[in-house]
Structures are given as structure tokens and as C-alpha cells.
Amino acid sequence: MSGHLMGVYNRAPLEVDRGRGARLWATDGTEYLDCVQGISTNGLGHAHPVLIEAVKEQAEKLWHVSNIFKIPGQEELADRLTESSFADVVFFTNSGTEAVECALKTARKYHAANGQPERIDIYGFDGAFHGRTYGAINAAANPSYTEGFGPKMQGFHQLKWGDHEALKAAIAEPNCAAIIVEPVQGEGGCRAMPDVCLRGLRELCDQHGVLIIFDEVQCGMGRSGKLWAHEWAGMAPDIMAVAKALGGGFPIGACLATTEAAKGMTVGAHGSTFGGNPLAMAVGLAAFNAINSDAILGNVNEIAGYLKQQLHGLKERFPDVIEDVRGKGLLIGLKLVPNNREFMGWARDEQHLLIAGGGDNCVRMLPPLNLTLDEAREAIEKLERTCESARSKAKAAA
Ligand SMILES: *Cc1c(COP(=O)(O)O)cnc(C)c1O
């Protein structure tokens, strides 16, 4: 292996070769059941034929121009996104963190456009993950991502998840610009904000002219069982960051907003070289049309229902291994008793099941949205055997 990569990743000892649907093969030929899927990015699994076709067709036509020209695919995907959401306008990016960056800038610029440029305070929550740009790490304020990177950026504050009084006080602050939150936390341990809290947040923010930014980079695009996770609560944000499954594995992000919230984003206010390029838009459109369908969303709800029931069963039988089952739809978190990193390793090496880690000693299951019932059964069997293995290891160590 080359020693020339920046050492920022703790990589699993698995060299990947190819994938198909929920299966991933290593270069040594080992087959895995992939319930990570690029951390909830491959919404349609690996190598979906519709996406392959879209890439091939567009690759022969046009890859990249620049946003100084009109890009029909961009307008079409923006139409699809706004038809199916609260939003009126879209800015395309290449990643989740850039979508978050655009959301943060849009919120501050809104208040500046309203003649209140001093209104810059943005409140995030503990356990949040918004990506790795300076804006995103400051908004999430996870010390392990901010330490050593210079002074904290001005105007970013953190709230404790579930502390309603602190949230109310923050929203009432005269310089509060926006609240940023994942309706269902991903990296932070799959905590879902209760619907009643999301509705309460909307009411309070409306009273004080504060904008709501949802980071649906991970929980959006069908993963929760609705296209957007906040739909379950029957409310909507002003601005939303989307990415991951938006491109079905191709790097695309988007910042969605209402016309009102985006009023400060006028000519010259923001931009991107690669954002919204024709190749990305072609794949994005194909992925969006496939995912925004009764077939996929119905499947998410059916499979999620099965998995949830089975996982609760496992929790009952293995209280010494599984402490809690969390999440929404196919964004599933298991809070564990044994170390989550070790458990992931056992699942991978002994059962050839790939699962992701998460905060709060969780592991995450993020299977493709088109996972079949047979594959879901297989995942449960593999998890059950991993729980047995974890139990016998704990006994041997005692
Ligand atoms: C992955 C993720 C991001 C960052 O996306 P990148 O494409 O890695 O920049 C932001 N927010 C959430 C909720 C995520 O899960």
C-alpha cells in the first residue's frame, strides 16, 4: 500500500474491488453484505443500471462547462427538487459540507439583506455532524474536529440536544440568525428529533424571525421512508442541505431554500466551479427520479419495519450487547454495550457484514433503499451471529 495518503482516515483492512446492489467484493474475492453504502450515499446500491446508463450517456455528450452558461440538467433537477419540497430555489454543490456552507451563508445574508447584518448567530446541537469545512465544523462544534484549526469562528454556538429552555432562549436572542439541525442525526448516533419538537421549533423561529436550516445530507432523499425526513413532522425548514444519496454515489450536493430565505443570494454572492455540472446533473436526475417513487419509499418503510421489529427482538435476547435501537427508516442505530469499533470488525471479519460506526458507541445500518426482504433477513442473521460472538468474547474475557 502506498504511504502517500494524508493520514486522516482510520481505514478498515478491506481493499474494495467492485459492487452490485447490496453486495461489495474485496480484491481478494471476499463477498460482503454492504449496509454502509458509502455512508448512506448509494441509495440505490452499487452499480444500479439506471445510473450506469445515465453516466454513460452523458459522458459521451458533455461533462463540464461552467455556471456562466445555462445548464438544462441543472434547471430540470432544480424543478424536481422544488416540486417535491418546501423550497423555491436550489444551489448545486459537490458535497454535503459545501451544501451546509451555502446554507449558513444564505441564512446570514438573509438578515444582512433585511438590514440586520449584525444578526449572525447560528446555533447548532451537540452530537451534530455537518461536514469538514470551517463553517461546518464550527456549526457542529465537535471538539475533535475543531481543535488545532485556529480560533473558533465568531457567531457559532452550541445547544444541548433536548434542552428546550436553552433553545428557547437562543431563538429569542436579538442576533440569532438561524438554528441548524439534522432532523435525524447521522454520525451523532441516529438520534431523531421528536416531531413535536420540530413543530415547536418552527413556531418559535417564526415568532422571532429566525431561520431554520435542516441538514438532511444523510437523513434526506428517502432514507427516513419519506423523501425528506422533516415531512414526518408536518413542518418545513427555510433552508435545507442535501447531498449523499442525491447523486446515488456520484458527488452532488444541494442547498434548497425558499425565495424569501434566499433573498440575499443575488448575482455574485456565491458560486462553484464544479457545482451543477452536466455529468453530475444527469446522474442526479436519474437517481432522483428512481428514489422519489412509491416503489422505493414503500420499500424503505416495509424493510425498515421488518428490521426494527427484528432488531428489537435481538435487543431483548442480547441485552448484554444491544442497549438501544434508534433512528428512522433505514437510518438505523444500535447503541452497543461492547465497543462499537470492535463490533464492526467482528461483523465484517466473521460475518462479512459491513456496518458503519457512529457517536455514542453506536453502529449504524445504512443499507440501500432497495434492499430486499431476503437481504434484510440475511443482515439480521449476520447481526445475530455477531451478537453471539460478542457475548462469548465478553464471557471469555471475564
Ligand atoms: C456526510 C454529512 C455531511 C458532509 O458531507 P460531505 O459530502 O462529506 O461533505 C454533512 N452533514 C451530514 C448530516 C452528513 O451526514
GROMACS .gro file of C-alpha atoms and ligand atoms in nm:
model
  413
    1MET     CA    1   0.000   0.000   0.000
    2SER     CA    2   0.118   0.350  -0.080
    3GLY     CA    3   0.223   0.559   0.215
    4HIS     CA    4   0.147   0.880   0.034
    5LEU     CA    5  -0.207   0.945   0.152
    6MET     CA    6  -0.267   1.202   0.424
    7GLY     CA    7  -0.324   1.000   0.736
    8VAL     CA    8  -0.668   1.132   0.825
    9TYR     CA    9  -0.863   0.807   0.795
   10ASN     CA   10  -0.878   0.503   1.016
   11ARG     CA   11  -0.940   0.261   0.732
   12ALA     CA   12  -1.078  -0.089   0.765
   13PRO     CA   13  -0.842  -0.361   0.640
   14LEU     CA   14  -1.058  -0.421   0.334
   15GLU     CA   15  -0.943  -0.336  -0.014
   16VAL     CA   16  -1.252  -0.283  -0.229
   17ASP     CA   17  -1.287  -0.400  -0.586
   18ARG     CA   18  -1.645  -0.393  -0.716
   19GLY     CA   19  -2.007  -0.378  -0.609
   20ARG     CA   20  -2.357  -0.474  -0.722
   21GLY     CA   21  -2.672  -0.379  -0.531
   22ALA     CA   22  -2.620  -0.461  -0.166
   23ARG     CA   23  -2.304  -0.667  -0.236
   24LEU     CA   24  -1.946  -0.548  -0.223
   25TRP     CA   25  -1.644  -0.757  -0.323
   26ALA     CA   26  -1.289  -0.712  -0.195
   27THR     CA   27  -0.987  -0.751  -0.421
   28ASP     CA   28  -0.926  -1.093  -0.259
   29GLY     CA   29  -1.271  -1.203  -0.381
   30THR     CA   30  -1.449  -1.196  -0.043
   31GLU     CA   31  -1.816  -1.100  -0.074
   32TYR     CA   32  -1.975  -0.868   0.179
   33LEU     CA   33  -2.332  -0.760   0.252
   34ASP     CA   34  -2.291  -0.383   0.243
   35CYS     CA   35  -2.507  -0.198   0.496
   36VAL     CA   36  -2.280   0.106   0.483
   37GLN     CA   37  -2.324   0.200   0.116
   38GLY     CA   38  -2.076   0.483   0.119
   39ILE     CA   39  -2.235   0.604   0.444
   40SER     CA   40  -2.591   0.619   0.312
   41THR     CA   41  -2.478   0.761  -0.021
   42ASN     CA   42  -2.557   0.478  -0.262
   43GLY     CA   43  -2.932   0.498  -0.214
   44LEU     CA   44  -2.989   0.254  -0.498
   45GLY     CA   45  -2.700   0.024  -0.405
   46HIS     CA   46  -2.385  -0.029  -0.608
   47ALA     CA   47  -2.381  -0.012  -0.987
   48HIS     CA   48  -2.752   0.047  -1.042
   49PRO     CA   49  -2.823   0.001  -1.416
   50VAL     CA   50  -3.022   0.326  -1.441
   51LEU     CA   51  -2.730   0.524  -1.303
   52ILE     CA   52  -2.474   0.344  -1.518
   53GLU     CA   53  -2.682   0.429  -1.823
   54ALA     CA   54  -2.711   0.796  -1.719
   55VAL     CA   55  -2.335   0.828  -1.667
   56LYS     CA   56  -2.251   0.659  -1.996
   57GLU     CA   57  -2.495   0.864  -2.198
   58GLN     CA   58  -2.389   1.197  -2.051
   59ALA     CA   59  -2.018   1.106  -2.057
   60GLU     CA   60  -2.034   1.087  -2.433
   61LYS     CA   61  -2.220   1.416  -2.461
   62LEU     CA   62  -2.085   1.682  -2.225
   63TRP     CA   63  -1.909   1.673  -1.886
   64HIS     CA   64  -1.832   2.017  -1.771
   65VAL     CA   65  -1.885   2.374  -1.877
   66SER     CA   66  -1.924   2.645  -1.620
   67ASN     CA   67  -2.205   2.822  -1.447
   68ILE     CA   68  -2.151   3.115  -1.679
   69PHE     CA   69  -2.371   2.911  -1.918
   70LYS     CA   70  -2.725   2.777  -1.885
   71ILE     CA   71  -2.722   2.409  -1.793
   72PRO     CA   72  -3.055   2.243  -1.876
   73GLY     CA   73  -2.996   1.945  -1.645
   74GLN     CA   74  -2.949   2.183  -1.355
   75GLU     CA   75  -3.277   2.356  -1.420
   76GLU     CA   76  -3.453   2.023  -1.453
   77LEU     CA   77  -3.315   1.880  -1.128
   78ALA     CA   78  -3.396   2.208  -0.951
   79ASP     CA   79  -3.753   2.173  -1.083
   80ARG     CA   80  -3.777   1.819  -0.944
   81LEU     CA   81  -3.632   1.921  -0.606
   82THR     CA   82  -3.857   2.221  -0.562
   83GLU     CA   83  -4.172   2.040  -0.682
   84SER     CA   84  -4.115   1.781  -0.413
   85SER     CA   85  -4.019   2.008  -0.125
   86PHE     CA   86  -4.088   2.334   0.057
   87ALA     CA   87  -3.817   2.506  -0.146
   88ASP     CA   88  -3.833   2.750  -0.437
   89VAL     CA   89  -3.465   2.772  -0.532
   90VAL     CA   90  -3.160   2.545  -0.536
   91PHE     CA   91  -2.783   2.592  -0.541
   92PHE     CA   92  -2.582   2.286  -0.651
   93THR     CA   93  -2.258   2.179  -0.487
   94ASN     CA   94  -2.029   1.874  -0.500
   95SER     CA   95  -2.055   1.765  -0.139
   96GLY     CA   96  -2.257   1.783   0.178
   97THR     CA   97  -2.030   2.023   0.356
   98GLU     CA   98  -2.050   2.270   0.066
   99ALA     CA   99  -2.429   2.246   0.078
  100VAL     CA  100  -2.411   2.326   0.451
  101GLU     CA  101  -2.171   2.612   0.379
  102CYS     CA  102  -2.416   2.758   0.130
  103ALA     CA  103  -2.700   2.717   0.382
  104LEU     CA  104  -2.506   2.904   0.652
  105LYS     CA  105  -2.413   3.183   0.412
  106THR     CA  106  -2.770   3.207   0.283
  107ALA     CA  107  -2.901   3.249   0.639
  108ARG     CA  108  -2.659   3.527   0.731
  109LYS     CA  109  -2.705   3.702   0.402
  110TYR     CA  110  -3.082   3.698   0.452
  111HIS     CA  111  -3.053   3.905   0.765
  112ALA     CA  112  -2.799   4.135   0.601
  113ALA     CA  113  -3.044   4.187   0.313
  114ASN     CA  114  -3.306   4.274   0.573
  115GLY     CA  115  -3.080   4.549   0.707
  116GLN     CA  116  -2.963   4.344   1.007
  117PRO     CA  117  -2.604   4.247   0.922
  118GLU     CA  118  -2.524   4.212   1.293
  119ARG     CA  119  -2.760   3.917   1.310
  120ILE     CA  120  -2.501   3.641   1.258
  121ASP     CA  121  -2.552   3.393   1.541
  122ILE     CA  122  -2.606   3.035   1.436
  123TYR     CA  123  -2.695   2.766   1.688
  124GLY     CA  124  -2.620   2.400   1.632
  125PHE     CA  125  -2.657   2.095   1.855
  126ASP     CA  126  -2.422   1.862   2.032
  127GLY     CA  127  -2.370   1.532   1.850
  128ALA     CA  128  -2.425   1.708   1.517
  129PHE     CA  129  -2.219   1.645   1.207
  130HIS     CA  130  -2.227   1.895   0.923
  131GLY     CA  131  -1.906   1.819   0.734
  132ARG     CA  132  -1.548   1.944   0.741
  133THR     CA  133  -1.532   2.297   0.606
  134TYR     CA  134  -1.465   2.571   0.861
  135GLY     CA  135  -1.830   2.675   0.867
  136ALA     CA  136  -1.949   2.318   0.912
  137ILE     CA  137  -1.704   2.227   1.190
  138ASN     CA  138  -1.790   2.546   1.374
  139ALA     CA  139  -2.162   2.480   1.338
  140ALA     CA  140  -2.129   2.127   1.475
  141ALA     CA  141  -1.861   2.228   1.728
  142ASN     CA  142  -1.734   1.875   1.784
  143PRO     CA  143  -1.401   1.943   1.961
  144SER     CA  144  -1.224   1.656   1.784
  145TYR     CA  145  -1.289   1.831   1.451
  146THR     CA  146  -1.217   2.190   1.561
  147GLU     CA  147  -0.912   2.157   1.786
  148GLY     CA  148  -0.589   2.275   1.635
  149PHE     CA  149  -0.760   2.454   1.350
  150GLY     CA  150  -0.735   2.802   1.488
  151PRO     CA  151  -0.980   3.024   1.672
  152LYS     CA  152  -1.345   2.936   1.683
  153MET     CA  153  -1.537   3.132   1.422
  154GLN     CA  154  -1.747   3.413   1.556
  155GLY     CA  155  -2.120   3.368   1.579
  156PHE     CA  156  -2.141   2.991   1.620
  157HIS     CA  157  -2.297   2.844   1.934
  158GLN     CA  158  -2.395   2.504   2.054
  159LEU     CA  159  -2.708   2.379   2.226
  160LYS     CA  160  -2.760   2.059   2.419
  161TRP     CA  161  -2.989   1.813   2.239
  162GLY     CA  162  -3.316   1.811   2.435
  163ASP     CA  163  -3.252   2.132   2.632
  164HIS     CA  164  -3.571   2.316   2.542
  165GLU     CA  165  -3.511   2.612   2.771
  166ALA     CA  166  -3.169   2.687   2.620
  167LEU     CA  167  -3.317   2.656   2.272
  168LYS     CA  168  -3.599   2.899   2.354
  169ALA     CA  169  -3.352   3.149   2.499
  170ALA     CA  170  -3.126   3.120   2.193
  171ILE     CA  171  -3.409   3.184   1.948
  172ALA     CA  172  -3.513   3.493   2.147
  173GLU     CA  173  -3.161   3.643   2.127
  174PRO     CA  174  -3.174   3.953   1.904
  175ASN     CA  175  -2.873   3.840   1.697
  176CYS     CA  176  -2.995   3.486   1.641
  177ALA     CA  177  -2.984   3.424   1.266
  178ALA     CA  178  -3.060   3.054   1.235
  179ILE     CA  179  -3.085   2.717   1.402
  180ILE     CA  180  -2.912   2.432   1.221
  181VAL     CA  181  -3.017   2.076   1.297
  182GLU     CA  182  -3.030   1.728   1.149
  183PRO     CA  183  -3.391   1.606   1.192
  184VAL     CA  184  -3.232   1.264   1.241
  185GLN     CA  185  -2.868   1.276   1.345
  186GLY     CA  186  -2.639   1.050   1.147
  187GLU     CA  187  -2.283   1.038   1.279
  188GLY     CA  188  -2.401   1.154   1.621
  189GLY     CA  189  -2.576   0.825   1.698
  190CYS     CA  190  -2.900   0.828   1.498
  191ARG     CA  191  -3.097   1.041   1.740
  192ALA     CA  192  -3.424   1.157   1.584
  193MET     CA  193  -3.566   1.489   1.698
  194PRO     CA  194  -3.927   1.422   1.806
  195ASP     CA  195  -4.191   1.556   1.565
  196VAL     CA  196  -4.346   1.771   1.836
  197CYS     CA  197  -4.008   1.938   1.897
  198LEU     CA  198  -3.964   2.010   1.527
  199ARG     CA  199  -4.308   2.170   1.515
  200GLY     CA  200  -4.230   2.369   1.830
  201LEU     CA  201  -3.903   2.483   1.674
  202ARG     CA  202  -4.092   2.610   1.367
  203GLU     CA  203  -4.334   2.807   1.582
  204LEU     CA  204  -4.065   2.968   1.795
  205CYS     CA  205  -3.848   3.058   1.497
  206ASP     CA  206  -4.145   3.216   1.319
  207GLN     CA  207  -4.217   3.430   1.625
  208HIS     CA  208  -3.863   3.567   1.627
  209GLY     CA  209  -3.779   3.583   1.256
  210VAL     CA  210  -3.513   3.312   1.295
  211LEU     CA  211  -3.442   3.079   1.003
  212ILE     CA  212  -3.438   2.702   1.031
  213ILE     CA  213  -3.166   2.514   0.844
  214PHE     CA  214  -3.210   2.141   0.818
  215ASP     CA  215  -2.911   1.928   0.738
  216GLU     CA  216  -3.070   1.636   0.555
  217VAL     CA  217  -2.746   1.533   0.391
  218GLN     CA  218  -2.778   1.188   0.549
  219CYS     CA  219  -3.144   1.152   0.656
  220GLY     CA  220  -3.292   1.302   0.337
  221MET     CA  221  -3.352   1.154  -0.008
  222GLY     CA  222  -3.582   0.875   0.104
  223ARG     CA  223  -3.373   0.730   0.386
  224SER     CA  224  -3.635   0.805   0.652
  225GLY     CA  225  -3.917   0.649   0.449
  226LYS     CA  226  -4.034   0.987   0.321
  227LEU     CA  227  -3.841   1.185   0.063
  228TRP     CA  228  -3.742   1.438   0.332
  229ALA     CA  229  -3.716   1.337   0.696
  230HIS     CA  230  -3.892   1.651   0.822
  231GLU     CA  231  -4.207   1.555   0.631
  232TRP     CA  232  -4.287   1.313   0.914
  233ALA     CA  233  -4.333   1.616   1.142
  234GLY     CA  234  -4.559   1.804   0.900
  235MET     CA  235  -4.342   2.113   0.903
  236ALA     CA  236  -4.066   2.256   0.687
  237PRO     CA  237  -3.743   2.448   0.727
  238ASP     CA  238  -3.642   2.766   0.540
  239ILE     CA  239  -3.316   2.623   0.411
  240MET     CA  240  -3.201   2.264   0.367
  241ALA     CA  241  -2.870   2.099   0.284
  242VAL     CA  242  -2.888   1.776   0.084
  243ALA     CA  243  -2.617   1.553  -0.062
  244LYS     CA  244  -2.515   1.188  -0.012
  245ALA     CA  245  -2.793   0.986  -0.185
  246LEU     CA  246  -2.881   1.281  -0.411
  247GLY     CA  247  -2.629   1.155  -0.665
  248GLY     CA  248  -2.672   0.785  -0.587
  249GLY     CA  249  -2.294   0.768  -0.533
  250PHE     CA  250  -2.189   1.046  -0.768
  251PRO     CA  251  -2.072   1.356  -0.578
  252ILE     CA  252  -2.358   1.608  -0.572
  253GLY     CA  253  -2.491   1.833  -0.303
  254ALA     CA  254  -2.761   2.096  -0.299
  255CYS     CA  255  -2.876   2.381  -0.085
  256LEU     CA  256  -3.253   2.431  -0.107
  257ALA     CA  257  -3.430   2.743   0.016
  258THR     CA  258  -3.748   2.942  -0.003
  259THR     CA  259  -3.741   3.255  -0.218
  260GLU     CA  260  -3.766   3.462   0.099
  261ALA     CA  261  -3.475   3.290   0.279
  262ALA     CA  262  -3.258   3.316  -0.034
  263LYS     CA  263  -3.332   3.683  -0.090
  264GLY     CA  264  -2.972   3.784  -0.015
  265MET     CA  265  -2.822   3.533  -0.259
  266THR     CA  266  -2.807   3.763  -0.557
  267VAL     CA  267  -2.565   3.771  -0.851
  268GLY     CA  268  -2.208   3.728  -0.733
  269ALA     CA  269  -2.297   3.629  -0.377
  270HIS     CA  270  -2.188   3.266  -0.417
  271GLY     CA  271  -2.058   3.021  -0.674
  272SER     CA  272  -1.885   2.696  -0.756
  273THR     CA  273  -1.675   2.573  -1.047
  274PHE     CA  274  -1.790   2.212  -1.045
  275GLY     CA  275  -2.129   2.253  -0.876
  276GLY     CA  276  -2.416   2.151  -1.101
  277ASN     CA  277  -2.201   2.027  -1.388
  278PRO     CA  278  -2.385   1.839  -1.665
  279LEU     CA  279  -2.243   1.498  -1.572
  280ALA     CA  280  -2.349   1.533  -1.209
  281MET     CA  281  -2.692   1.662  -1.308
  282ALA     CA  282  -2.758   1.371  -1.544
  283VAL     CA  283  -2.681   1.118  -1.271
  284GLY     CA  284  -2.865   1.326  -1.012
  285LEU     CA  285  -3.180   1.334  -1.222
  286ALA     CA  286  -3.171   0.960  -1.278
  287ALA     CA  287  -3.115   0.895  -0.906
  288PHE     CA  288  -3.382   1.142  -0.802
  289ASN     CA  289  -3.647   1.000  -1.034
  290ALA     CA  290  -3.573   0.647  -0.914
  291ILE     CA  291  -3.570   0.731  -0.543
  292ASN     CA  292  -3.870   0.966  -0.543
  293SER     CA  293  -4.109   0.683  -0.625
  294ASP     CA  294  -4.372   0.483  -0.440
  295ALA     CA  295  -4.170   0.170  -0.513
  296ILE     CA  296  -3.858   0.288  -0.330
  297LEU     CA  297  -4.024   0.484  -0.048
  298GLY     CA  298  -4.268   0.196   0.006
  299ASN     CA  299  -3.979  -0.045   0.021
  300VAL     CA  300  -3.794   0.169   0.276
  301ASN     CA  301  -4.096   0.164   0.505
  302GLU     CA  302  -4.155  -0.208   0.463
  303ILE     CA  303  -3.793  -0.311   0.514
  304ALA     CA  304  -3.743  -0.061   0.796
  305GLY     CA  305  -4.049  -0.202   0.974
  306TYR     CA  306  -3.913  -0.556   0.944
  307LEU     CA  307  -3.563  -0.458   1.057
  308LYS     CA  308  -3.689  -0.256   1.351
  309GLN     CA  309  -3.902  -0.543   1.477
  310GLN     CA  310  -3.618  -0.792   1.437
  311LEU     CA  311  -3.365  -0.560   1.597
  312HIS     CA  312  -3.588  -0.506   1.899
  313GLY     CA  313  -3.607  -0.885   1.921
  314LEU     CA  314  -3.228  -0.905   1.919
  315LYS     CA  315  -3.208  -0.636   2.185
  316GLU     CA  316  -3.439  -0.844   2.410
  317ARG     CA  317  -3.228  -1.155   2.359
  318PHE     CA  318  -2.892  -0.978   2.382
  319PRO     CA  319  -2.933  -0.701   2.642
  320ASP     CA  320  -2.564  -0.757   2.718
  321VAL     CA  321  -2.481  -0.648   2.361
  322ILE     CA  322  -2.755  -0.412   2.233
  323GLU     CA  323  -2.860  -0.130   2.462
  324ASP     CA  324  -3.088   0.067   2.231
  325VAL     CA  325  -3.237   0.067   1.881
  326ARG     CA  326  -3.273   0.414   1.726
  327GLY     CA  327  -3.316   0.611   1.409
  328LYS     CA  328  -3.579   0.646   1.140
  329GLY     CA  329  -3.647   0.438   0.831
  330LEU     CA  330  -3.326   0.284   0.701
  331LEU     CA  331  -3.106   0.512   0.910
  332ILE     CA  332  -3.078   0.269   1.197
  333GLY     CA  333  -2.858   0.300   1.500
  334LEU     CA  334  -2.776   0.033   1.757
  335LYS     CA  335  -2.628   0.162   2.080
  336LEU     CA  336  -2.399  -0.114   2.199
  337VAL     CA  337  -2.256  -0.241   2.525
  338PRO     CA  338  -1.930  -0.371   2.369
  339ASN     CA  339  -1.708  -0.124   2.186
  340ASN     CA  340  -1.873  -0.028   1.857
  341ARG     CA  341  -1.546  -0.032   1.657
  342GLU     CA  342  -1.470  -0.385   1.776
  343PHE     CA  343  -1.823  -0.497   1.698
  344MET     CA  344  -1.798  -0.357   1.344
  345GLY     CA  345  -1.476  -0.554   1.299
  346TRP     CA  346  -1.639  -0.879   1.414
  347ALA     CA  347  -1.937  -0.825   1.183
  348ARG     CA  348  -1.701  -0.759   0.894
  349ASP     CA  349  -1.441  -1.029   0.951
  350GLU     CA  350  -1.659  -1.310   1.088
  351GLN     CA  351  -1.991  -1.248   0.911
  352HIS     CA  352  -1.891  -1.042   0.608
  353LEU     CA  353  -2.147  -0.781   0.707
  354LEU     CA  354  -2.049  -0.417   0.666
  355ILE     CA  355  -2.197  -0.167   0.913
  356ALA     CA  356  -2.090   0.187   0.997
  357GLY     CA  357  -1.979   0.337   1.325
  358GLY     CA  358  -2.137   0.632   1.498
  359GLY     CA  359  -2.123   0.853   1.804
  360ASP     CA  360  -2.247   0.746   2.146
  361ASN     CA  361  -2.099   0.395   2.091
  362CYS     CA  362  -2.349   0.321   1.814
  363VAL     CA  363  -2.319   0.121   1.497
  364ARG     CA  364  -2.531   0.229   1.202
  365MET     CA  365  -2.709   0.023   0.942
  366LEU     CA  366  -2.747   0.222   0.620
  367PRO     CA  367  -2.847  -0.035   0.359
  368PRO     CA  368  -2.952   0.062   0.008
  369LEU     CA  369  -3.311   0.185  -0.010
  370ASN     CA  370  -3.394  -0.102  -0.245
  371LEU     CA  371  -3.274  -0.372  -0.004
  372THR     CA  372  -3.485  -0.686  -0.048
  373LEU     CA  373  -3.656  -0.873   0.234
  374ASP     CA  374  -3.420  -1.168   0.178
  375GLU     CA  375  -3.119  -0.941   0.213
  376ALA     CA  376  -3.273  -0.786   0.525
  377ARG     CA  377  -3.317  -1.136   0.674
  378GLU     CA  378  -2.957  -1.215   0.592
  379ALA     CA  379  -2.842  -0.893   0.762
  380ILE     CA  380  -3.035  -0.988   1.075
  381GLU     CA  381  -2.888  -1.341   1.078
  382LYS     CA  382  -2.538  -1.198   1.045
  383LEU     CA  383  -2.605  -0.947   1.322
  384GLU     CA  384  -2.745  -1.220   1.545
  385ARG     CA  385  -2.429  -1.426   1.499
  386THR     CA  386  -2.218  -1.116   1.568
  387CYS     CA  387  -2.413  -1.066   1.893
  388GLU     CA  388  -2.344  -1.430   1.988
  389SER     CA  389  -1.979  -1.379   1.911
  390ALA     CA  390  -1.969  -1.059   2.117
  391ARG     CA  391  -2.129  -1.242   2.410
  392SER     CA  392  -1.885  -1.530   2.401
  393LYS     CA  393  -1.589  -1.292   2.374
  394ALA     CA  394  -1.715  -1.099   2.678
  395LYS     CA  395  -1.752  -1.428   2.871
  396ALA     CA  396  -1.404  -1.542   2.774
  397ALA     CA  397  -1.259  -1.209   2.889
  398ALA     CA  398  -1.446  -1.214   3.223
  399LIG     C1  399  -2.190   1.336   0.543
  399LIG     C2  400  -2.257   1.452   0.604
  399LIG     C3  401  -2.216   1.584   0.578
  399LIG     C4  402  -2.093   1.616   0.497
  399LIG     O1  403  -2.099   1.569   0.367
  399LIG     P1  404  -1.964   1.563   0.279
  399LIG     O2  405  -2.014   1.522   0.144
  399LIG     O3  406  -1.875   1.462   0.344
  399LIG     O4  407  -1.905   1.697   0.280
  399LIG     C5  408  -2.289   1.687   0.632
  399LIG     N1  409  -2.396   1.663   0.709
  399LIG     C6  410  -2.439   1.540   0.737
  399LIG     C7  411  -2.561   1.520   0.820
  399LIG     C8  412  -2.370   1.429   0.687
  399LIG     O5  413  -2.411   1.306   0.717
   0.00000   0.00000   0.00000
